[in-house]
């Protein structure tokens, strides 16, 4: 190589180095796609929150953070209980987690499944917006998940094909499906039912064939999936648990974003979660909504039984041993915090 050619090469290399972004100020190389997993699909509020989060992030980042939703927990073969593990393995990047589905791995998330802990939506809000919610954010962080917002799947009501349920004895012998978590097995055994765990994907065929008599889910999901056509003729509004949702993403993925983009992801999650909560509560006759969902149930010839406070207390009393036993598993300190927050909100 001639001296002149060598000089040109050195100059070109130096120019390239000068043009290259410095490590400290470089725009990170984002992936072409970030995968978001959620149970179910539109139009249920649970899935709607996930889709809105993905759409808001994608739009407001001008496609720089391109989030695609994979509904029906398809990235984990339909088994929603595997989503947390899949995130830690790098299979999914974003997720709207059901606390029911992650409680087997994150015992503190079981706070929302303590039977009859939360009497109403004010109690639920006191948990997600207070010290309990902040504790759960820290707990998820230690499991490599950045939790950025809380949403709501809704109070879970019970339906079945055989009879109205208004007292603990009415559950005896009924085969009731639950999604996940040994606490639900204990709850239904404690009420004399025969609990069966299965994924949501397996629920509809199980109801249609009579493999199970009943199930427990929010009213909005019951209506969206037309469970009245699956022999579910009786619905009891008992508000025994409310399934909180956690809008979260992989801690390593969050760390890969610039500070401005991290805040964008958080703000989009908060907005989507607010919309999700409003949708989950629509039509239930609670303050600020009408009772159109309950009317729709009756229009579909579903017998709706709304428990009185005294009737709910009968169930709560029957399940007190379960409540006490699981308080120890979840963490007595966290349970006491939740009880105190609910008392203050009542």
CSV table of C-alpha atoms in Angstrom, one decimal:
chain,number,residue,atom,x,y,z
A,1,UNK,CA,0.0,0.0,0.0
A,2,UNK,CA,1.4,3.4,-0.9
A,3,UNK,CA,1.9,6.2,1.6
A,4,UNK,CA,-0.9,8.2,0.0
A,5,UNK,CA,-3.3,5.3,0.0
A,6,UNK,CA,-2.5,4.5,3.6
A,7,UNK,CA,-3.1,8.2,4.6
A,8,UNK,CA,-6.5,8.1,2.8
A,9,UNK,CA,-7.4,4.9,4.7
A,10,UNK,CA,-6.5,6.4,8.1
A,11,UNK,CA,-8.5,9.6,7.3
A,12,UNK,CA,-11.5,7.6,6.3
A,13,UNK,CA,-11.3,5.5,9.4
A,14,UNK,CA,-11.0,8.5,11.6
A,15,UNK,CA,-14.0,10.2,9.9
A,16,UNK,CA,-16.1,7.0,10.5
A,17,UNK,CA,-15.1,7.0,14.1
A,18,UNK,CA,-16.1,10.7,14.5
A,19,UNK,CA,-19.4,10.1,12.7
A,20,UNK,CA,-20.3,7.0,14.8
A,21,UNK,CA,-22.5,7.8,17.9
A,22,UNK,CA,-20.7,7.6,21.2
A,23,UNK,CA,-21.7,4.8,23.5
A,24,UNK,CA,-23.0,7.1,26.2
A,25,UNK,CA,-25.3,9.1,23.9
A,26,UNK,CA,-26.2,6.5,21.2
A,27,UNK,CA,-29.8,5.8,20.4
A,28,UNK,CA,-30.2,2.1,21.4
A,29,UNK,CA,-30.9,-0.4,18.7
A,30,UNK,CA,-34.5,-1.5,19.3
A,31,UNK,CA,-36.0,-4.7,18.1
A,32,UNK,CA,-38.2,-4.9,15.0
A,33,UNK,CA,-41.0,-6.2,17.3
A,34,UNK,CA,-41.9,-6.6,20.9
A,35,UNK,CA,-44.3,-9.4,21.8
A,36,UNK,CA,-47.1,-8.8,24.2
A,37,UNK,CA,-49.1,-11.7,25.6
A,38,UNK,CA,-52.6,-11.6,27.0
A,39,UNK,CA,-55.3,-14.1,27.9
A,40,UNK,CA,-58.4,-14.0,25.7
A,41,UNK,CA,-59.1,-11.5,22.9
A,42,UNK,CA,-61.1,-8.5,22.1
A,43,UNK,CA,-63.8,-7.4,23.1
A,44,UNK,CA,-63.3,-8.4,26.7
A,45,UNK,CA,-61.9,-5.5,28.8
A,46,UNK,CA,-58.9,-7.6,29.9
A,47,UNK,CA,-57.7,-8.0,26.4
A,48,UNK,CA,-58.8,-4.5,25.4
A,49,UNK,CA,-56.4,-3.1,27.9
A,50,UNK,CA,-53.5,-5.0,26.4
A,51,UNK,CA,-54.3,-4.0,22.8
A,52,UNK,CA,-54.7,-0.4,23.8
A,53,UNK,CA,-51.3,-0.4,25.6
A,54,UNK,CA,-49.6,-1.9,22.5
A,55,UNK,CA,-51.3,0.5,20.1
A,56,UNK,CA,-50.5,3.6,22.3
A,57,UNK,CA,-46.8,2.7,22.6
A,58,UNK,CA,-46.5,1.9,18.9
A,59,UNK,CA,-48.2,5.1,17.8
A,60,UNK,CA,-46.7,7.5,20.3
A,61,UNK,CA,-43.2,6.2,19.6
A,62,UNK,CA,-43.8,6.6,15.9
A,63,UNK,CA,-43.2,2.8,15.5
A,64,UNK,CA,-39.8,3.0,17.2
A,65,UNK,CA,-41.2,0.6,19.8
A,66,UNK,CA,-43.4,-1.7,17.8
A,67,UNK,CA,-45.5,-3.8,20.1
A,68,UNK,CA,-47.6,-6.7,18.7
A,69,UNK,CA,-50.3,-8.4,20.8
A,70,UNK,CA,-50.5,-12.2,20.8
A,71,UNK,CA,-53.9,-12.9,22.3
A,72,UNK,CA,-55.2,-16.2,23.7
A,73,UNK,CA,-51.8,-16.7,25.5
A,74,UNK,CA,-50.7,-18.3,22.2
A,75,UNK,CA,-47.0,-17.8,22.9
A,76,UNK,CA,-47.3,-20.2,25.8
A,77,UNK,CA,-49.6,-22.7,24.1
A,78,UNK,CA,-52.8,-21.3,25.6
A,79,UNK,CA,-51.5,-22.0,29.2
A,80,UNK,CA,-51.8,-18.5,30.8
A,81,UNK,CA,-50.1,-19.8,34.0
A,82,UNK,CA,-46.8,-19.9,32.0
A,83,UNK,CA,-46.7,-16.3,31.0
A,84,UNK,CA,-44.5,-15.1,33.9
A,85,UNK,CA,-41.9,-17.9,33.2
A,86,UNK,CA,-42.0,-17.1,29.5
A,87,UNK,CA,-41.2,-13.5,30.2
A,88,UNK,CA,-38.3,-14.4,32.4
A,89,UNK,CA,-37.1,-16.7,29.6
A,90,UNK,CA,-37.3,-14.0,27.0
A,91,UNK,CA,-40.1,-15.5,25.0
A,92,UNK,CA,-42.5,-12.6,25.6
A,93,UNK,CA,-41.5,-9.0,26.3
A,94,UNK,CA,-44.7,-7.3,27.5
A,95,UNK,CA,-47.7,-8.9,29.3
A,96,UNK,CA,-51.0,-8.0,31.0
A,97,UNK,CA,-50.8,-10.5,33.8
A,98,UNK,CA,-53.8,-11.8,35.7
A,99,UNK,CA,-52.8,-12.0,39.4
A,100,UNK,CA,-54.7,-15.3,39.5
A,101,UNK,CA,-52.4,-16.8,36.9
A,102,UNK,CA,-49.2,-15.6,38.5
A,103,UNK,CA,-50.1,-16.2,42.1
A,104,UNK,CA,-48.8,-19.8,42.0
A,105,UNK,CA,-45.3,-18.3,41.3
A,106,UNK,CA,-45.7,-15.0,43.1
A,107,UNK,CA,-47.5,-15.9,46.4
A,108,UNK,CA,-48.1,-12.2,47.3
A,109,UNK,CA,-50.3,-11.8,44.2
A,110,UNK,CA,-52.7,-14.1,46.0
A,111,UNK,CA,-53.9,-11.2,48.1
A,112,UNK,CA,-56.6,-10.5,45.5
A,113,UNK,CA,-57.9,-14.1,45.8
A,114,UNK,CA,-58.6,-14.1,49.5
A,115,UNK,CA,-62.3,-14.8,49.6
A,116,UNK,CA,-64.5,-11.8,50.5
A,117,UNK,CA,-61.5,-9.6,51.4
A,118,UNK,CA,-62.8,-6.8,49.1
A,119,UNK,CA,-66.4,-5.9,49.6
A,120,UNK,CA,-66.6,-3.4,46.7
A,121,UNK,CA,-64.6,-1.5,44.1
A,122,UNK,CA,-63.5,1.1,46.6
A,123,UNK,CA,-61.7,-1.6,48.5
A,124,UNK,CA,-60.1,-2.9,45.3
A,125,UNK,CA,-58.9,0.6,44.4
A,126,UNK,CA,-57.5,1.0,47.9
A,127,UNK,CA,-55.3,-2.0,47.3
A,128,UNK,CA,-54.0,-1.2,43.8
A,129,UNK,CA,-53.4,2.5,44.5
A,130,UNK,CA,-51.9,2.1,48.0
A,131,UNK,CA,-49.1,0.4,49.9
A,132,UNK,CA,-50.2,-3.1,48.8
A,133,UNK,CA,-49.8,-2.1,45.1
A,134,UNK,CA,-46.4,-0.5,45.8
A,135,UNK,CA,-45.3,-3.6,47.6
A,136,UNK,CA,-46.4,-5.8,44.6
A,137,UNK,CA,-44.4,-3.5,42.2
A,138,UNK,CA,-41.3,-4.2,44.2
A,139,UNK,CA,-42.0,-7.9,44.4
A,140,UNK,CA,-42.4,-8.1,40.6
A,141,UNK,CA,-39.2,-6.2,40.1
A,142,UNK,CA,-37.3,-8.8,42.1
A,143,UNK,CA,-38.8,-11.4,39.6
A,144,UNK,CA,-37.3,-9.5,36.6
A,145,UNK,CA,-40.6,-7.8,35.7
A,146,UNK,CA,-41.2,-4.0,35.7
A,147,UNK,CA,-44.8,-3.5,36.7
A,148,UNK,CA,-46.0,-0.1,35.3
A,149,UNK,CA,-49.8,-0.1,36.0
A,150,UNK,CA,-52.6,-2.0,37.6
A,151,UNK,CA,-55.9,-2.9,35.8
A,152,UNK,CA,-58.9,-4.9,36.6
A,153,UNK,CA,-60.4,-8.1,35.1
A,154,UNK,CA,-63.4,-7.6,37.4
A,155,UNK,CA,-65.2,-9.2,40.4
A,156,UNK,CA,-65.7,-12.9,39.6
A,157,UNK,CA,-69.2,-14.1,39.8
A,158,UNK,CA,-70.3,-17.7,39.7
A,159,UNK,CA,-72.6,-19.3,37.1
A,160,UNK,CA,-73.8,-22.9,36.6
A,161,UNK,CA,-76.2,-25.0,34.7
A,162,UNK,CA,-78.1,-26.6,37.5
A,163,UNK,CA,-79.5,-24.2,40.2
A,164,UNK,CA,-79.5,-20.8,41.7
A,165,UNK,CA,-76.8,-20.3,44.4
A,166,UNK,CA,-77.6,-18.1,47.4
A,167,UNK,CA,-76.1,-20.1,50.3
A,168,UNK,CA,-73.0,-22.3,50.8
A,169,UNK,CA,-75.1,-25.4,50.7
A,170,UNK,CA,-76.2,-24.7,47.1
A,171,UNK,CA,-72.7,-25.4,45.9
A,172,UNK,CA,-72.5,-29.0,47.2
A,173,UNK,CA,-71.7,-31.4,44.5
A,174,UNK,CA,-71.3,-28.9,41.6
A,175,UNK,CA,-68.4,-29.3,39.3
A,176,UNK,CA,-66.8,-25.8,39.2
A,177,UNK,CA,-64.0,-24.8,36.9
A,178,UNK,CA,-61.3,-22.5,38.1
A,179,UNK,CA,-58.3,-21.0,36.2
A,180,UNK,CA,-55.3,-21.5,38.5
A,181,UNK,CA,-54.2,-21.5,42.1
A,182,UNK,CA,-54.6,-24.0,44.9
A,183,UNK,CA,-56.5,-21.4,46.9
A,184,UNK,CA,-59.5,-21.8,44.5
A,185,UNK,CA,-59.3,-25.6,45.0
A,186,UNK,CA,-59.6,-24.9,48.8
A,187,UNK,CA,-62.4,-22.4,48.4
A,188,UNK,CA,-64.6,-24.7,46.4
A,189,UNK,CA,-63.8,-27.8,48.5
A,190,UNK,CA,-64.6,-25.7,51.5
A,191,UNK,CA,-68.0,-25.1,50.1
A,192,UNK,CA,-68.7,-28.7,49.2
A,193,UNK,CA,-68.2,-28.3,45.4
A,194,UNK,CA,-65.9,-30.4,43.1
A,195,UNK,CA,-63.3,-27.9,41.7
A,196,UNK,CA,-61.6,-28.6,38.4
A,197,UNK,CA,-58.7,-26.6,37.1
A,198,UNK,CA,-58.5,-25.9,33.4
A,199,UNK,CA,-57.3,-23.2,31.0
A,200,UNK,CA,-59.8,-20.8,29.5
A,201,UNK,CA,-59.2,-22.4,26.1
A,202,UNK,CA,-60.6,-25.7,27.5
A,203,UNK,CA,-63.5,-24.1,29.5
A,204,UNK,CA,-66.0,-23.6,26.7
A,205,UNK,CA,-66.0,-27.1,25.4
A,206,UNK,CA,-66.1,-28.4,29.0
A,207,UNK,CA,-69.3,-26.3,29.6
A,208,UNK,CA,-70.9,-27.4,26.3
A,209,UNK,CA,-70.4,-31.1,27.0
A,210,UNK,CA,-71.4,-30.9,30.7
A,211,UNK,CA,-67.9,-32.0,31.8
A,212,UNK,CA,-68.2,-29.1,34.3
A,213,UNK,CA,-71.4,-27.6,35.8
A,214,UNK,CA,-70.2,-24.1,36.3
A,215,UNK,CA,-67.5,-21.5,36.3
A,216,UNK,CA,-66.5,-18.2,37.8
A,217,UNK,CA,-65.6,-15.2,35.8
A,218,UNK,CA,-66.5,-11.5,35.5
A,219,UNK,CA,-69.9,-10.6,34.0
A,220,UNK,CA,-68.3,-8.9,31.0
A,221,UNK,CA,-66.5,-12.1,30.0
A,222,UNK,CA,-69.6,-14.2,30.5
A,223,UNK,CA,-71.5,-12.0,28.1
A,224,UNK,CA,-68.7,-11.7,25.5
A,225,UNK,CA,-68.3,-15.4,25.2
A,226,UNK,CA,-72.0,-16.1,25.4
A,227,UNK,CA,-71.8,-18.6,28.2
A,228,UNK,CA,-75.6,-18.5,28.3
A,229,UNK,CA,-75.4,-20.6,25.2
A,230,UNK,CA,-73.3,-23.2,27.1
A,231,UNK,CA,-76.0,-24.2,29.5
A,232,UNK,CA,-75.1,-21.5,32.1
A,233,UNK,CA,-78.6,-20.5,33.2
A,234,UNK,CA,-77.9,-19.3,36.7
A,235,UNK,CA,-75.6,-16.4,37.7
A,236,UNK,CA,-74.9,-15.3,41.3
A,237,UNK,CA,-73.4,-11.9,41.9
A,238,UNK,CA,-71.3,-12.5,45.0
A,239,UNK,CA,-68.1,-10.5,44.4
A,240,UNK,CA,-66.0,-13.1,46.2
A,241,UNK,CA,-62.7,-12.1,44.6
A,242,UNK,CA,-61.5,-9.5,42.1
A,243,UNK,CA,-58.8,-10.3,39.7
A,244,UNK,CA,-56.3,-7.5,39.5
A,245,UNK,CA,-54.2,-7.1,36.3
A,246,UNK,CA,-50.6,-6.1,36.2
A,247,UNK,CA,-49.3,-4.3,33.1
A,248,UNK,CA,-45.7,-5.4,33.0
A,249,UNK,CA,-42.7,-5.9,30.8
A,250,UNK,CA,-39.4,-7.6,31.1
A,251,UNK,CA,-37.0,-5.7,33.3
A,252,UNK,CA,-34.2,-6.1,30.8
A,253,UNK,CA,-36.4,-4.9,27.9
A,254,UNK,CA,-37.4,-1.8,30.0
A,255,UNK,CA,-33.7,-1.1,30.7
A,256,UNK,CA,-32.9,-1.2,27.0
A,257,UNK,CA,-35.2,1.8,26.4
A,258,UNK,CA,-34.1,5.4,26.8
A,259,UNK,CA,-35.4,7.2,29.9
A,260,UNK,CA,-37.9,9.1,27.7
A,261,UNK,CA,-39.1,5.9,26.1
A,262,UNK,CA,-39.4,4.3,29.5
A,263,UNK,CA,-41.7,7.1,30.6
A,264,UNK,CA,-43.7,6.8,27.4
A,265,UNK,CA,-44.2,3.1,28.1
A,266,UNK,CA,-45.4,3.9,31.6
A,267,UNK,CA,-47.8,6.6,30.6
A,268,UNK,CA,-49.3,4.5,27.8
A,269,UNK,CA,-49.8,1.7,30.3
A,270,UNK,CA,-51.5,4.0,32.8
A,271,UNK,CA,-53.9,5.3,30.2
A,272,UNK,CA,-54.7,1.8,28.9
A,273,UNK,CA,-55.2,0.6,32.5
A,274,UNK,CA,-57.6,3.4,33.3
A,275,UNK,CA,-59.6,2.6,30.2
A,276,UNK,CA,-59.6,-1.1,31.0
A,277,UNK,CA,-60.9,-0.5,34.5
A,278,UNK,CA,-63.8,1.7,33.2
A,279,UNK,CA,-64.7,-1.0,30.7
A,280,UNK,CA,-64.5,-3.8,33.3
A,281,UNK,CA,-67.0,-1.9,35.5
A,282,UNK,CA,-69.4,-0.8,32.8
A,283,UNK,CA,-73.1,-1.9,33.2
A,284,UNK,CA,-72.7,-3.4,36.7
A,285,UNK,CA,-74.9,-0.9,38.5
A,286,UNK,CA,-72.1,0.4,40.6
A,287,UNK,CA,-71.8,4.2,41.2
A,288,UNK,CA,-71.0,5.9,37.9
A,289,UNK,CA,-72.4,3.1,35.7
A,290,UNK,CA,-75.8,1.8,34.7
A,291,UNK,CA,-76.9,-1.8,35.1
A,292,UNK,CA,-77.0,-2.7,31.4
A,293,UNK,CA,-74.8,-5.8,31.8
A,294,UNK,CA,-77.1,-7.2,34.4
A,295,UNK,CA,-80.2,-6.4,32.2
A,296,UNK,CA,-78.5,-8.2,29.3
A,297,UNK,CA,-78.0,-11.3,31.4
A,298,UNK,CA,-81.7,-11.4,32.2
A,299,UNK,CA,-82.6,-10.7,28.5
A,300,UNK,CA,-80.7,-13.9,27.7
A,301,UNK,CA,-82.8,-15.8,30.2
A,302,UNK,CA,-80.1,-16.1,32.8
A,303,UNK,CA,-81.5,-16.1,36.3
A,304,UNK,CA,-79.5,-13.5,38.3
A,305,UNK,CA,-79.2,-13.8,42.0
A,306,UNK,CA,-77.6,-10.8,43.8
A,307,UNK,CA,-76.5,-11.7,47.3
A,308,UNK,CA,-77.3,-9.4,50.2
A,309,UNK,CA,-74.7,-8.4,52.7
A,310,UNK,CA,-75.9,-11.1,55.1
A,311,UNK,CA,-75.8,-13.8,52.5
A,312,UNK,CA,-72.2,-12.8,51.5
A,313,UNK,CA,-71.3,-13.0,55.2
A,314,UNK,CA,-72.6,-16.6,55.3
A,315,UNK,CA,-70.1,-17.5,52.6
A,316,UNK,CA,-67.3,-15.5,54.2
A,317,UNK,CA,-67.9,-17.3,57.5
A,318,UNK,CA,-67.8,-20.7,55.8
A,319,UNK,CA,-64.6,-19.8,54.1
A,320,UNK,CA,-62.8,-18.2,57.1
A,321,UNK,CA,-60.5,-21.2,57.6
A,322,UNK,CA,-59.4,-20.9,54.0
A,323,UNK,CA,-58.9,-17.2,54.5
A,324,UNK,CA,-56.7,-17.7,57.6
A,325,UNK,CA,-54.7,-20.5,56.1
A,326,UNK,CA,-53.9,-18.6,52.9
A,327,UNK,CA,-53.1,-15.4,54.8
A,328,UNK,CA,-50.0,-17.1,56.1
A,329,UNK,CA,-49.0,-18.3,52.6
A,330,UNK,CA,-49.5,-14.8,51.0
A,331,UNK,CA,-47.9,-13.1,53.9
A,332,UNK,CA,-49.6,-11.9,57.1
A,333,UNK,CA,-48.0,-8.5,57.0
A,334,UNK,CA,-49.3,-7.9,53.5
A,335,UNK,CA,-52.8,-9.1,54.4
A,336,UNK,CA,-52.9,-6.8,57.5
A,337,UNK,CA,-51.9,-3.9,55.2
A,338,UNK,CA,-54.7,-4.8,52.8
A,339,UNK,CA,-57.3,-5.1,55.6
A,340,UNK,CA,-56.2,-1.7,57.1
A,341,UNK,CA,-56.4,0.0,53.6
A,342,UNK,CA,-59.9,-1.4,53.1
A,343,UNK,CA,-61.1,-0.3,56.5
A,344,UNK,CA,-59.8,3.2,55.7
A,345,UNK,CA,-61.6,3.3,52.3
A,346,UNK,CA,-65.0,2.1,53.6
